[in-house]
Short mmCIF file of C-alpha atoms in Angstrom, two decimals:
data_model
loop_
_atom_site.label_atom_id
_atom_site.label_comp_id
_atom_site.label_asym_id
_atom_site.label_seq_id
_atom_site.Cartn_x
_atom_site.Cartn_y
_atom_site.Cartn_z
CA MET F 1 107.90 70.05 182.35
CA ASP F 2 105.22 70.48 185.04
CA ILE F 3 102.03 68.73 183.96
CA SER F 4 99.94 71.55 185.39
CA THR F 5 101.50 73.97 182.89
CA ALA F 6 100.86 71.76 179.84
CA PRO F 7 97.21 72.76 179.11
CA PRO F 8 97.88 76.53 179.12
CA ILE F 9 100.85 76.03 176.81
CA LEU F 10 98.77 73.91 174.47
CA TRP F 11 95.99 76.49 174.46
CA ARG F 12 98.46 79.21 173.55
CA ARG F 13 99.99 77.15 170.76
CA ALA F 14 96.76 75.81 169.30
CA PRO F 15 95.58 79.06 167.63
CA ARG F 16 98.93 79.62 165.97
CA ALA F 17 99.02 76.03 164.75
CA ALA F 18 95.52 76.39 163.34
CA VAL F 19 96.42 79.59 161.50
CA ARG F 20 99.66 78.07 160.14
CA ALA F 21 97.71 75.05 158.88
CA PHE F 22 95.68 77.31 156.58
CA GLY F 23 98.81 78.71 154.93
CA ALA F 24 100.86 75.52 154.92
CA GLY F 25 101.86 74.26 151.51
CA SER F 26 101.19 70.68 152.62
CA THR F 27 97.51 71.58 153.20
CA TRP F 28 96.95 72.84 149.68
CA ARG F 29 99.02 70.06 148.12
CA SER F 30 96.88 67.57 150.02
CA LEU F 31 93.72 69.24 148.74
CA MET F 32 95.00 69.11 145.16
CA HIS F 33 95.97 65.50 145.74
CA LEU F 34 92.41 64.64 146.80
CA VAL F 35 90.81 66.54 143.92
CA THR F 36 93.04 65.02 141.23
CA GLY F 37 92.62 61.63 142.90
CA ALA F 38 88.86 61.94 142.63
CA VAL F 39 89.08 62.76 138.92
CA LEU F 40 91.62 60.06 138.11
CA GLY F 41 89.96 57.50 140.36
CA SER F 42 86.53 58.12 138.87
CA VAL F 43 87.79 57.86 135.30
CA GLY F 44 89.80 54.75 136.12
CA GLY F 45 86.89 53.15 137.95
CA VAL F 46 84.54 53.73 135.04
CA VAL F 47 87.02 52.31 132.52
CA ILE F 48 87.67 49.26 134.69
CA PHE F 49 83.92 48.72 135.15
CA VAL F 50 83.24 48.99 131.41
CA LEU F 51 86.06 46.60 130.49
CA THR F 52 84.97 44.11 133.14
CA ALA F 53 81.35 44.27 132.03
CA THR F 54 82.40 43.87 128.39
CA GLY F 55 84.46 40.83 129.21
CA LEU F 56 81.63 39.22 131.18
CA ALA F 57 79.07 40.02 128.49
CA GLY F 58 81.28 38.45 125.84
CA LEU F 59 81.82 35.14 127.66
CA VAL F 60 79.94 33.36 124.88
CA SER F 61 83.06 33.85 122.79
CA ILE F 62 86.73 33.60 123.61
CA VAL F 63 88.04 36.60 121.74
CA VAL F 64 86.08 39.32 123.56
CA PRO F 65 87.08 38.29 127.13
CA ILE F 66 90.72 37.94 126.09
CA ILE F 67 90.76 41.39 124.48
CA ALA F 68 88.95 42.91 127.46
CA ALA F 69 91.35 41.25 129.92
CA GLY F 70 94.35 42.47 127.95
CA ALA F 71 92.96 45.99 127.80
CA LEU F 72 92.21 45.84 131.54
CA LEU F 73 95.81 44.93 132.31
CA VAL F 74 97.10 47.70 130.08
CA VAL F 75 94.77 50.22 131.73
CA ASN F 76 95.89 48.93 135.13
CA GLY F 77 99.52 49.66 134.25
CA ALA F 78 98.73 53.11 132.91
CA LEU F 79 96.62 54.01 135.96
CA THR F 80 99.36 52.77 138.28
CA ALA F 81 101.94 54.99 136.58
CA ALA F 82 99.59 57.98 136.78
CA GLN F 83 98.68 57.38 140.43
CA ARG F 84 102.32 57.01 141.43
CA SER F 85 103.17 60.25 139.67
CA ARG F 86 100.33 61.98 141.51
CA HIS F 87 101.48 60.70 144.90
CA THR F 88 105.04 61.74 144.17
CA ALA F 89 104.03 65.20 142.95
CA PHE F 90 101.70 66.14 145.81
CA LEU F 91 102.79 63.96 148.75
CA GLY F 92 106.46 63.41 147.90
CA THR F 93 106.08 59.62 147.96
CA ALA F 94 109.32 57.87 147.01
CA TRP F 95 108.80 54.55 145.26
CA PRO F 96 111.52 51.88 145.56
CA GLU F 97 113.65 51.35 142.48
CA GLY F 98 112.54 48.45 140.34
CA THR F 99 108.83 48.93 141.15
CA ALA F 100 107.90 50.90 138.06
CA ALA F 101 104.63 49.95 136.42
CA GLN F 102 104.77 47.36 133.67
CA PRO F 103 105.12 48.85 130.19
CA VAL F 104 101.94 49.17 128.14
CA THR F 105 101.92 46.16 125.84
CA PHE F 106 99.61 43.55 124.36
CA ALA F 107 102.33 40.89 124.04
CA PRO F 108 100.76 37.57 125.18
CA ARG F 109 103.70 36.52 127.35
CA ALA F 110 103.90 39.91 129.03
CA LEU F 111 100.16 39.89 129.73
CA LEU F 112 100.37 36.36 131.16
CA ALA F 113 103.22 37.44 133.42
CA LEU F 114 101.10 40.36 134.62
CA VAL F 115 98.21 38.03 135.45
CA ARG F 116 100.48 35.80 137.51
CA ASN F 117 102.07 38.69 139.37
CA PRO F 118 100.39 39.41 142.76
CA ARG F 119 101.42 43.04 142.39
CA THR F 120 99.00 43.40 139.47
CA TRP F 121 96.05 42.43 141.65
CA ARG F 122 97.13 44.75 144.45
CA GLN F 123 97.31 47.62 141.99
CA LEU F 124 93.91 46.76 140.55
CA SER F 125 92.49 46.68 144.09
CA TYR F 126 93.77 50.20 144.70
CA HIS F 127 92.15 51.50 141.52
CA LEU F 128 88.83 49.92 142.47
CA ILE F 129 89.02 51.46 145.95
CA ALA F 130 90.14 54.81 144.54
CA GLY F 131 87.19 54.84 142.15
CA ALA F 132 84.79 55.40 145.04
CA GLY F 133 86.98 56.23 148.04
CA ALA F 134 88.91 59.05 146.40
CA SER F 135 85.72 60.76 145.28
CA PHE F 136 84.23 60.49 148.76
CA ALA F 137 87.41 61.88 150.35
CA ALA F 138 87.53 64.80 147.92
CA VAL F 139 83.85 65.64 148.48
CA LEU F 140 84.35 65.48 152.24
CA ALA F 141 87.38 67.80 152.11
CA ILE F 142 85.71 70.29 149.75
CA ALA F 143 82.57 70.25 151.89
CA ALA F 144 84.64 71.12 154.96
CA TRP F 145 86.27 74.05 153.14
CA THR F 146 82.99 75.42 151.73
CA THR F 147 80.34 74.51 154.29
CA GLY F 148 82.37 75.66 157.30
CA PRO F 149 82.64 79.33 156.23
CA MET F 150 78.97 79.33 155.19
CA MET F 151 77.97 78.11 158.64
CA VAL F 152 80.14 80.82 160.24
CA LEU F 153 78.08 83.41 158.36
CA ALA F 154 74.78 82.01 159.67
CA PRO F 155 74.20 84.92 162.13
CA VAL F 156 74.76 87.46 159.35
CA LEU F 157 72.41 85.65 156.98
CA GLY F 158 69.80 85.28 159.67
CA ALA F 159 69.94 88.86 160.95
CA ARG F 160 67.02 90.02 158.77
CA SER F 161 64.65 87.34 159.99
CA GLY F 162 65.79 87.53 163.58
CA LEU F 163 68.63 85.78 165.29
CA GLY F 164 68.02 82.59 167.15
CA ALA F 165 70.00 80.02 169.08
CA MET F 166 70.29 77.84 165.99
CA HIS F 167 72.17 80.58 164.16
CA TRP F 168 74.80 80.77 166.87
CA ILE F 169 75.03 76.97 167.09
CA LEU F 170 75.63 76.86 163.34
CA CYS F 171 78.22 79.60 163.69
CA GLY F 172 80.12 77.69 166.38
CA ALA F 173 79.93 74.47 164.41
CA GLY F 174 81.16 76.34 161.33
CA ILE F 175 84.18 77.66 163.21
CA ILE F 176 85.03 74.13 164.31
CA VAL F 177 84.58 72.73 160.80
CA THR F 178 86.64 75.53 159.25
CA ILE F 179 89.48 75.07 161.73
CA ALA F 180 89.36 71.30 161.19
CA ALA F 181 89.35 71.55 157.37
CA PRO F 182 93.17 71.70 156.93
CA TRP F 183 93.72 68.80 159.32
CA LEU F 184 90.94 66.77 157.73
CA THR F 185 92.39 67.41 154.29
CA GLN F 186 95.89 66.37 155.32
CA GLY F 187 94.57 63.33 157.17
CA LEU F 188 92.55 62.08 154.19
CA ALA F 189 95.56 62.59 151.89
CA ALA F 190 97.82 60.75 154.33
CA LEU F 191 95.34 57.86 154.49
CA ASP F 192 95.31 57.66 150.70
CA GLY F 193 99.12 57.76 150.69
CA LEU F 194 99.29 54.89 153.15
CA LEU F 195 96.89 52.82 151.06
CA ALA F 196 98.91 53.58 147.91
CA ARG F 197 102.18 52.52 149.51
CA LEU F 198 100.60 49.24 150.56
CA LEU F 199 98.93 48.43 147.23
CA LEU F 200 100.95 50.29 144.60
CA GLY F 201 104.34 49.73 146.23
CA THR F 202 106.09 46.48 147.05
CA SER F 203 105.47 43.82 149.62
CA ARG F 204 108.20 42.80 152.05
CA THR F 205 108.87 39.66 150.02
CA GLU F 206 109.22 41.65 146.79
CA ALA F 207 111.48 44.17 148.52
CA LEU F 208 113.71 41.35 149.75
CA GLU F 209 113.78 39.81 146.26
CA MET F 210 114.85 43.14 144.77
CA ARG F 211 117.49 43.48 147.48
CA VAL F 212 118.83 40.01 146.67
CA THR F 213 118.89 40.91 142.98
CA ASP F 214 120.78 44.14 143.70
CA LEU F 215 123.29 42.32 145.89
CA ALA F 216 123.80 39.63 143.24
CA ALA F 217 124.37 42.29 140.59
CA SER F 218 126.79 44.11 142.89
CA ARG F 219 128.65 40.89 143.59
CA ASP F 220 128.85 40.04 139.89
CA SER F 221 130.25 43.47 139.10
CA THR F 222 132.82 43.07 141.89
CA VAL F 223 133.87 39.66 140.58
CA ASP F 224 134.13 41.03 137.03
CA ALA F 225 136.18 43.99 138.24
CA ALA F 226 138.53 41.71 140.18
CA ASP F 227 138.94 39.43 137.17
CA ALA F 228 139.64 42.41 134.91
CA GLU F 229 142.21 43.70 137.40
CA ARG F 230 143.94 40.31 137.46
CA ARG F 231 144.10 40.31 133.67
CA ARG F 232 145.57 43.82 133.70
CA ILE F 233 148.24 42.87 136.25
CA GLU F 234 149.05 39.72 134.27
CA ARG F 235 149.43 41.73 131.08
CA ASP F 236 151.59 44.38 132.74
CA LEU F 237 153.87 41.79 134.33
CA HIS F 238 154.12 39.80 131.12
CA ASP F 239 154.90 42.82 128.95
CA GLY F 240 157.03 44.66 131.50
CA ALA F 241 158.87 42.93 134.34
CA GLN F 242 158.93 39.51 132.68
CA GLN F 243 160.49 40.85 129.49
CA ARG F 244 163.14 42.75 131.46
CA LEU F 245 163.98 39.69 133.54
CA THR F 246 164.26 37.61 130.37
CA SER F 247 166.66 40.15 128.90
CA LEU F 248 168.66 40.22 132.16
CA ALA F 249 168.90 36.42 132.28
CA MET F 250 170.05 36.32 128.65
CA ASN F 251 172.72 38.97 129.25
CA LEU F 252 173.98 37.15 132.34
CA GLY F 253 174.05 33.91 130.37
CA ILE F 254 176.10 35.56 127.63
CA ALA F 255 178.46 37.05 130.21
CA ARG F 256 178.78 33.68 131.93
CA ALA F 257 179.68 31.98 128.63
CA THR F 258 182.08 34.61 127.27
CA LEU F 259 183.86 36.06 130.31
CA THR F 260 185.93 32.98 131.09
CA ASP F 261 189.11 34.84 132.07
CA LEU F 262 187.65 36.45 135.17
CA PRO F 263 188.81 35.52 138.65
CA GLU F 264 187.05 32.61 140.28
CA GLU F 265 185.02 34.89 142.57
CA GLY F 266 183.74 36.95 139.60
CA THR F 267 182.86 33.85 137.57
CA ARG F 268 181.00 32.41 140.56
CA ALA F 269 179.11 35.68 141.16
CA ILE F 270 178.00 35.85 137.52
CA ALA F 271 176.92 32.19 137.60
CA GLU F 272 174.93 32.70 140.80
CA ALA F 273 173.32 35.84 139.41
CA HIS F 274 172.41 33.98 136.22
CA GLU F 275 170.81 31.09 138.13
CA GLU F 276 168.99 33.49 140.44
CA ALA F 277 167.64 35.47 137.48
CA LYS F 278 166.36 32.27 135.85
CA GLN F 279 164.71 31.20 139.11
CA VAL F 280 163.07 34.61 139.57
CA LEU F 281 161.87 34.46 135.97
CA THR F 282 160.36 31.02 136.60
CA ASP F 283 158.65 32.25 139.76
CA LEU F 284 157.30 35.29 137.93
CA ARG F 285 155.96 33.14 135.11
CA ASP F 286 154.18 30.95 137.68
CA LEU F 287 152.77 34.05 139.33
CA VAL F 288 151.56 35.46 136.02
CA ARG F 289 150.05 32.12 135.10
CA GLY F 290 148.30 32.00 138.46
CA LEU F 291 146.83 35.48 138.06
CA HIS F 292 145.12 34.83 134.76
CA PRO F 293 146.76 32.61 132.16
CA ALA F 294 146.73 33.95 128.63
CA VAL F 295 145.88 30.51 127.26
CA LEU F 296 142.62 30.56 129.24
CA GLU F 297 141.66 33.85 127.63
CA ASP F 298 142.67 32.77 124.12
CA ARG F 299 141.85 29.06 123.89
CA GLY F 300 139.52 28.29 126.76
CA LEU F 301 139.34 25.97 129.72
CA ASP F 302 140.37 22.74 128.00
CA ALA F 303 143.72 24.08 126.75
CA ALA F 304 144.46 25.93 130.00
CA LEU F 305 143.82 22.87 132.17
CA SER F 306 145.83 20.66 129.81
CA ALA F 307 148.81 22.93 130.51
CA VAL F 308 148.16 22.70 134.27
CA ALA F 309 147.95 18.90 134.12
CA ALA F 310 151.16 18.72 132.07
CA ARG F 311 153.06 20.78 134.68
CA SER F 312 151.78 18.78 137.64
CA PRO F 313 154.41 16.57 139.34
CA VAL F 314 151.62 14.04 140.00
CA PRO F 315 150.32 12.29 136.86
CA VAL F 316 146.87 13.69 136.04
CA ARG F 317 144.15 12.16 133.90
CA LEU F 318 142.10 15.02 132.46
CA ARG F 319 138.70 14.81 130.81
CA VAL F 320 136.88 17.93 129.58
CA ASP F 321 133.43 17.51 128.05
CA MET F 322 132.16 20.93 126.94
CA ASP F 323 130.34 21.78 123.73
CA ARG F 324 130.81 25.52 124.19
CA ARG F 325 132.72 28.08 126.20
CA VAL F 326 131.12 29.53 129.30
CA ALA F 327 131.29 32.99 130.84
CA ARG F 328 134.79 34.29 131.54
CA ASP F 329 134.26 34.58 135.28
CA VAL F 330 133.03 30.97 135.44
CA GLU F 331 136.00 29.81 133.36
CA ALA F 332 138.36 31.67 135.68
CA VAL F 333 136.82 30.13 138.80
CA ALA F 334 136.93 26.63 137.30
CA TYR F 335 140.57 27.10 136.29
CA PHE F 336 141.69 28.32 139.69
CA VAL F 337 139.77 25.58 141.52
CA VAL F 338 141.41 22.84 139.47
CA SER F 339 144.85 24.50 139.53
CA GLU F 340 144.83 25.03 143.32
CA ALA F 341 143.42 21.58 143.94
CA LEU F 342 146.21 19.95 141.91
CA THR F 343 148.76 22.09 143.75
CA ASN F 344 147.39 20.73 147.03
CA VAL F 345 147.57 17.19 145.67
CA ALA F 346 151.26 17.64 144.84
CA ARG F 347 152.15 19.34 148.15
CA HIS F 348 150.07 17.61 150.79
CA SER F 349 148.37 14.40 149.66
CA GLY F 350 151.23 12.05 148.85
CA ALA F 351 149.12 10.80 145.93
CA GLU F 352 150.47 8.88 142.98
CA HIS F 353 147.66 9.71 140.58
CA ALA F 354 144.97 12.32 140.19
CA ALA F 355 141.96 12.64 137.93
CA VAL F 356 140.12 15.77 136.81
CA SER F 357 136.71 15.59 135.16
CA ILE F 358 134.81 18.61 133.81
CA SER F 359 131.44 18.46 132.09
CA LEU F 360 128.82 20.98 131.03
CA GLU F 361 125.30 19.69 131.58
CA ASP F 362 121.95 21.48 131.91
CA GLY F 363 123.54 24.89 132.16
CA ARG F 364 125.89 23.94 135.00
CA LEU F 365 129.62 23.26 134.89
CA HIS F 366 130.50 20.19 136.96
CA LEU F 367 134.04 19.85 138.34
CA ARG F 368 135.48 16.73 139.99
CA ILE F 369 139.08 16.45 141.21
CA ALA F 370 140.10 13.16 142.83
CA ASP F 371 143.41 11.73 144.07
CA ASP F 372 144.58 8.48 145.69
CA GLY F 373 146.50 10.20 148.49
CA ARG F 374 146.36 9.86 152.26
CA GLY F 375 143.18 11.95 152.68
CA GLY F 376 142.32 13.94 155.77
CA ALA F 377 142.12 17.27 153.91
CA ASP F 378 140.55 19.93 156.12
CA PRO F 379 139.21 23.23 154.69
CA GLN F 380 140.17 24.88 157.99
CA GLY F 381 143.72 23.54 157.87
CA GLY F 382 145.22 26.38 155.85
CA THR F 383 145.64 24.46 152.59
CA GLY F 384 143.61 26.90 150.53
CA LEU F 385 140.46 24.77 150.40
CA GLN F 386 138.40 27.49 152.09
CA GLY F 387 139.58 29.91 149.43
CA LEU F 388 138.38 27.49 146.75
CA ALA F 389 134.97 27.30 148.42
CA ASP F 390 134.81 31.10 148.53
CA ARG F 391 135.69 31.35 144.84
CA VAL F 392 132.94 28.90 143.95
CA ARG F 393 130.37 30.74 146.07
CA SER F 394 131.31 34.02 144.37
CA VAL F 395 129.46 32.78 141.25
CA ASP F 396 126.59 31.09 143.14
CA GLY F 397 128.18 27.67 142.85
CA THR F 398 128.32 24.74 145.26
CA PHE F 399 131.48 23.22 146.71
CA GLN F 400 131.92 19.87 148.46
CA ILE F 401 134.98 17.97 149.63
CA THR F 402 135.16 14.34 150.80
CA SER F 403 138.48 13.33 152.31
CA PRO F 404 138.43 10.52 154.89
CA LEU F 405 141.69 9.49 156.54
CA GLY F 406 143.43 7.05 154.23
CA GLY F 407 141.87 8.65 151.17
CA PRO F 408 140.74 9.14 148.56
CA THR F 409 140.10 12.88 148.43
CA VAL F 410 137.36 14.06 146.09
CA ILE F 411 136.53 17.70 145.45
CA GLU F 412 133.26 18.43 143.59
CA ALA F 413 131.94 21.80 142.50
CA GLU F 414 129.05 22.99 140.37
CA LEU F 415 129.11 26.40 138.71
CA PRO F 416 125.97 27.89 137.10
CA CYS F 417 126.48 29.00 133.52
CA ALA F 418 124.30 31.41 131.59
CA SER F 419 123.19 29.95 128.28
#
């Protein structure tokens, strides 16, 4: 656009914008926001002042300051809820989830938590500012709406006594003030909204903490859903395909034992089918056990790992020191870590012995799997160690492997457990 044409265009648009500002809903919502803010801010400021003065006057005793401080915190929470509702109603302010004001309570622990929370002091700062600032902003906006039109009428009011230059100056100033009133009102409301978002909302650190909490909750729900799906698949395979394969293997075994007068090719085909069915059944049982063993669900980690150690081709010394069961997802992770680690020992390490130690101390489940093999285990080498580390991290655990060439290999993991 040619710069020389910009001023005329702006001059043509300015009157229409000024007229639209008078009828805009945002203008009148902003005015109501300022008026209600003045009322609420004044009342809140007076209450805060009285409670503060009462607490200071009662310093000679302990009870009065404590009661006044508790009441001040309760009032702070109530004022915060009211101010947020006002900003949402008139300015459409959206507050992040998880930032709701603290519930009104006189519980000592809750009050102490409020005192320690920086958000409480930011909210109290807003109420102190709003006590005076909101009233000033409302008076300024109302003055612009009322004084401006009165100044415009100055020539009419001064016609009887004779018009002078001052009457026309007041008229021009009144026109300017009247035209500026909608913009002043919206600007003051926007300034109050900015201050509220800074003091009644959340800081960047608090927003990040809430985001981390949301992500952790989402991850936990994903882990729980995956574990539930594994249990469902295990149950379906156990009750469906496994039972049918068992029946098939039994029927083939009966046929193999009774149909002895068949030709050699038929007898051999039945025998091969019988052996293949038994092998498939064994593989399916291993698969089902790997998905989510029923013994883990029914009897816990000690019994499930005892079964794993008993099946291991490498002799395993197992020690489980737990005075209680832990969360199902933690049990599942611990089981799979130990099971996969012992599978790696049997397949890759060349070890003659292995030892598994599990203990529950200070709310954390400690796992240690060691073998006397050749060492050199590499998480990037495709042996499933990276998958173990990922499983451990899925429950906020730590995973460490030490495996120098020549051995021994030691895998250690810590899994947090809710009490």
